[in-house]
Short mmCIF file of C-alpha atoms in Angstrom, two decimals:
data_model
loop_
_atom_site.label_atom_id
_atom_site.label_comp_id
_atom_site.label_asym_id
_atom_site.label_seq_id
_atom_site.Cartn_x
_atom_site.Cartn_y
_atom_site.Cartn_z
CA ALA U 1 75.68 100.97 125.14
CA LYS U 2 78.90 99.41 126.38
CA SER U 3 77.17 96.13 127.16
CA LEU U 4 76.55 95.57 123.44
CA ASP U 5 80.31 95.38 122.80
CA LEU U 6 80.09 97.07 119.42
CA PRO U 7 83.37 97.47 117.47
CA ARG U 8 84.96 100.71 116.31
CA ARG U 9 85.98 99.18 112.99
CA ASN U 10 83.72 99.05 109.94
CA LEU U 11 82.52 95.72 108.59
CA TRP U 12 82.08 95.14 104.86
CA VAL U 13 80.00 92.13 103.90
CA LEU U 14 80.22 90.65 100.40
CA PRO U 15 78.21 87.72 99.03
CA HIS U 16 81.45 86.22 97.65
CA ASP U 17 84.96 87.29 96.64
CA ASP U 18 84.09 88.48 93.10
CA LEU U 19 82.79 92.02 93.63
CA ASP U 20 82.03 92.67 89.95
CA LYS U 21 80.03 89.47 89.69
CA ALA U 22 78.22 90.19 92.96
CA MET U 23 77.21 93.64 91.74
CA ALA U 24 76.00 92.27 88.41
CA GLU U 25 73.91 89.65 90.19
CA PHE U 26 72.38 92.25 92.47
CA HIS U 27 71.60 94.63 89.62
CA LYS U 28 69.88 91.82 87.73
CA ALA U 29 67.50 91.08 90.62
CA PRO U 30 67.87 93.88 93.21
CA THR U 31 64.87 92.87 95.35
CA GLU U 32 65.94 89.22 95.54
CA ALA U 33 69.68 88.75 95.04
CA PRO U 34 72.13 89.49 97.86
CA PHE U 35 73.38 93.08 98.01
CA GLY U 36 76.58 93.67 96.09
CA TYR U 37 77.98 94.82 99.42
CA VAL U 38 76.79 95.90 102.86
CA GLY U 39 78.78 98.26 105.07
CA ILE U 40 78.10 98.28 108.81
CA ALA U 41 79.52 100.85 111.23
CA PHE U 42 78.77 102.06 114.74
CA PRO U 43 79.46 105.81 114.98
CA SER U 44 78.74 105.83 118.70
CA ALA U 45 81.54 103.33 119.29
CA LYS U 46 84.01 105.64 117.54
CA ASP U 47 83.10 108.64 119.71
CA PRO U 48 84.72 108.49 123.18
CA THR U 49 82.26 111.09 124.51
CA PHE U 50 79.07 109.44 123.20
CA ALA U 51 78.38 107.23 126.23
CA GLU U 52 78.66 110.21 128.55
CA ARG U 53 76.40 112.38 126.42
CA HIS U 54 73.89 109.64 125.58
CA PRO U 55 74.08 106.96 128.30
CA GLY U 56 72.55 103.61 127.47
CA LYS U 57 72.30 104.34 123.74
CA SER U 58 74.20 103.34 120.60
CA THR U 59 73.95 104.17 116.92
CA ALA U 60 74.53 102.11 113.79
CA ALA U 61 74.93 103.19 110.17
CA LEU U 62 74.49 100.83 107.22
CA ILE U 63 74.91 101.27 103.49
CA ALA U 64 74.12 98.69 100.82
CA GLY U 65 74.04 98.48 97.08
CA ASP U 66 74.71 99.75 94.72
CA VAL U 67 70.94 100.06 94.31
CA PRO U 68 70.30 100.83 90.61
CA TRP U 69 68.66 104.18 89.93
CA SER U 70 66.10 102.38 87.76
CA VAL U 71 64.59 100.70 90.83
CA PHE U 72 63.26 104.02 92.13
CA ALA U 73 63.23 106.13 88.95
CA GLU U 74 59.45 105.94 88.50
CA TRP U 75 59.00 108.06 91.65
CA GLU U 76 61.55 110.68 90.57
CA HIS U 77 58.99 113.48 90.27
CA THR U 78 57.05 112.73 93.45
CA LYS U 79 57.46 114.72 96.65
CA VAL U 80 59.42 113.55 99.67
CA HIS U 81 57.14 111.91 102.29
CA HIS U 82 54.39 111.72 99.64
CA ARG U 83 55.66 109.04 97.25
CA GLY U 84 52.89 106.52 97.84
CA THR U 85 52.37 103.08 99.36
CA GLU U 86 54.16 101.11 96.64
CA TYR U 87 57.30 103.19 97.11
CA GLU U 88 57.18 102.90 100.90
CA ASP U 89 56.74 99.12 100.66
CA LEU U 90 59.78 98.81 98.39
CA LYS U 91 61.80 101.04 100.70
CA ALA U 92 60.73 98.91 103.67
CA LEU U 93 61.82 95.75 101.82
CA PHE U 94 65.37 97.04 101.44
CA GLN U 95 65.36 98.26 105.03
CA GLU U 96 64.40 94.84 106.39
CA ARG U 97 67.07 93.16 104.30
CA MET U 98 69.70 95.53 105.66
CA LEU U 99 68.55 94.96 109.23
CA ALA U 100 68.79 91.21 108.64
CA GLU U 101 72.48 91.70 107.79
CA LEU U 102 72.97 93.77 110.93
CA PHE U 103 71.36 91.11 113.13
CA ARG U 104 73.25 88.30 111.41
CA HIS U 105 76.61 89.79 112.24
CA TYR U 106 75.70 91.48 115.52
CA PRO U 107 72.88 89.40 117.03
CA GLN U 108 73.24 91.19 120.37
CA VAL U 109 71.41 94.25 118.95
CA LYS U 110 68.37 92.41 117.57
CA ASP U 111 66.02 93.21 120.45
CA LYS U 112 67.60 96.60 121.18
CA VAL U 113 66.57 98.60 118.10
CA VAL U 114 64.14 101.41 118.97
CA HIS U 115 64.40 103.62 115.88
CA VAL U 116 65.26 103.03 112.22
CA SER U 117 65.46 105.61 109.44
CA SER U 118 66.32 104.54 105.91
CA GLY U 119 66.88 106.33 102.64
CA THR U 120 66.79 105.61 98.93
CA PRO U 121 68.50 107.23 95.93
CA LEU U 122 65.55 109.64 95.84
CA ASP U 123 66.29 110.76 99.40
CA THR U 124 69.90 111.30 98.40
CA ASN U 125 68.70 113.52 95.57
CA PHE U 126 66.48 115.54 97.90
CA TYR U 127 68.87 116.02 100.82
CA LEU U 128 72.20 116.18 98.97
CA GLY U 129 71.08 117.86 95.75
CA LYS U 130 72.09 114.96 93.51
CA THR U 131 70.50 113.77 90.26
CA GLN U 132 70.42 109.97 90.33
CA GLY U 133 71.10 109.07 93.94
CA GLU U 134 74.88 109.30 93.73
CA SER U 135 76.49 109.96 97.10
CA TYR U 136 80.10 108.78 96.88
CA GLY U 137 81.45 111.23 94.36
CA LEU U 138 82.92 110.44 90.97
CA GLN U 139 82.78 106.82 89.84
CA LEU U 140 86.12 105.06 90.25
CA SER U 141 86.54 103.98 86.66
CA PRO U 142 89.52 103.64 84.26
CA ALA U 143 88.54 107.05 82.87
CA LYS U 144 88.79 108.58 86.35
CA THR U 145 92.25 107.05 86.83
CA GLN U 146 93.32 108.38 83.44
CA ALA U 147 92.09 111.84 84.41
CA GLU U 148 94.20 111.74 87.59
CA LEU U 149 97.27 110.87 85.52
CA GLN U 150 96.66 113.48 82.84
CA TRP U 151 94.93 116.54 84.28
CA LEU U 152 92.98 116.11 87.52
CA GLY U 153 94.72 117.55 90.57
CA PRO U 154 94.65 120.47 93.01
CA VAL U 155 95.49 122.72 90.05
CA PRO U 156 93.89 120.93 87.08
CA ASN U 157 95.91 120.89 83.89
CA VAL U 158 93.06 122.49 81.97
CA GLU U 159 93.33 125.44 79.63
CA GLY U 160 91.76 128.54 81.14
CA PHE U 161 91.63 127.23 84.71
CA PRO U 162 91.57 130.31 87.00
CA LYS U 163 94.99 131.27 88.31
CA GLY U 164 95.24 131.04 92.09
CA LEU U 165 92.29 128.64 92.43
CA VAL U 166 93.13 125.34 94.13
CA LEU U 167 90.82 122.33 94.42
CA ALA U 168 90.40 119.94 97.34
CA GLY U 169 88.01 117.10 98.12
CA GLN U 170 87.85 113.33 97.90
CA ASP U 171 87.40 113.31 94.12
CA LEU U 172 91.05 114.24 93.71
CA GLY U 173 91.69 110.65 94.75
CA SER U 174 89.17 108.05 95.85
CA ASP U 175 86.08 107.81 98.04
CA GLY U 176 86.22 108.24 101.77
CA PHE U 177 87.26 110.31 104.74
CA ALA U 178 91.01 109.65 104.48
CA PRO U 179 91.25 110.69 100.80
CA ALA U 180 89.30 113.85 101.64
CA VAL U 181 91.82 114.73 104.37
CA THR U 182 94.73 113.88 102.10
CA SER U 183 93.31 116.13 99.40
CA ALA U 184 93.66 119.11 101.74
CA MET U 185 97.38 118.42 102.02
CA MET U 186 97.59 118.02 98.24
CA ALA U 187 95.88 121.38 97.83
CA ALA U 188 98.32 123.03 100.24
CA VAL U 189 101.37 122.01 98.19
CA PRO U 190 100.75 124.44 95.27
CA ILE U 191 100.35 127.19 97.87
CA GLU U 192 103.12 126.37 100.35
CA GLY U 193 105.52 124.54 98.05
CA PHE U 194 106.58 120.91 97.64
CA LEU U 195 108.35 120.82 101.02
CA HIS U 196 104.93 121.13 102.66
CA TRP U 197 104.74 117.32 102.38
CA LEU U 198 107.31 117.18 105.18
CA SER U 199 104.57 118.37 107.55
CA VAL U 200 103.29 114.78 107.44
CA VAL U 201 106.28 113.88 109.58
CA ASP U 202 105.18 116.22 112.37
CA MET U 203 101.59 115.01 112.10
CA LEU U 204 102.78 111.45 112.73
CA GLY U 205 104.86 112.42 115.74
CA GLY U 206 108.32 112.92 114.26
CA TRP U 207 110.72 110.99 112.04
CA ARG U 208 110.84 107.90 114.27
CA SER U 209 107.05 107.53 114.30
CA PHE U 210 106.94 108.31 110.59
CA ALA U 211 109.43 105.54 109.80
CA LYS U 212 107.50 103.12 112.02
CA ALA U 213 104.27 103.94 110.19
CA LEU U 214 105.93 103.21 106.85
CA CYS U 215 107.29 99.87 108.03
CA THR U 216 104.26 98.64 109.97
CA GLU U 217 101.90 96.22 108.26
CA PRO U 218 98.38 97.70 107.91
CA PRO U 219 95.77 96.35 110.34
CA ALA U 220 93.38 93.66 109.16
CA VAL U 221 90.27 94.99 107.46
CA GLY U 222 86.83 93.94 108.68
CA LEU U 223 85.75 92.18 105.48
CA GLN U 224 83.56 89.11 105.32
CA THR U 225 81.88 87.10 102.63
CA ALA U 226 78.36 85.92 103.29
CA ALA U 227 77.96 82.35 104.46
#
């Protein structure tokens, strides 16, 4: 709802400014240590038609982790919705911790929550067809960067790769919506030719807008370290 004054930007919350250390601390004691990160977004605030279609309502989406696969691995062969009390209690523990982060940064929603649905790596396996709860694509590691430099692209430099087949998707670059969109343009270049990159100019409203975009400092990112 508009009265909640929820932002369109995403908020990333880190326990401190050393992400590697934070993740190691969380992995060592995942039920006790602060999450390595928490991402908070309000999809309803990004949709200009949401208030009209769903008056008086808002939605929030949170991700946290990275929760180690080992935390939930013992329930790997159980059925969804039938994993047992111990599993549900552990799932509820993570859910309450995530809600605490939501309420800490946006206290105006604390008494407004009417429905919460949470998922674990096992739910990711079930609904997305994964194997160990992975949901963000290929791990961004030095090996991934090396692959991008050597062979990974819209037309992979791999012997026997089918002629005429072009790849697209976020894993050509990095995680996220913007890299996924960019990958489509990358995939179009082998088809349309290198000059296809000039279509970016029209997408940004012409050469003047394009030059302005190149020279404008990026907006501040919603990133906070935990107090």
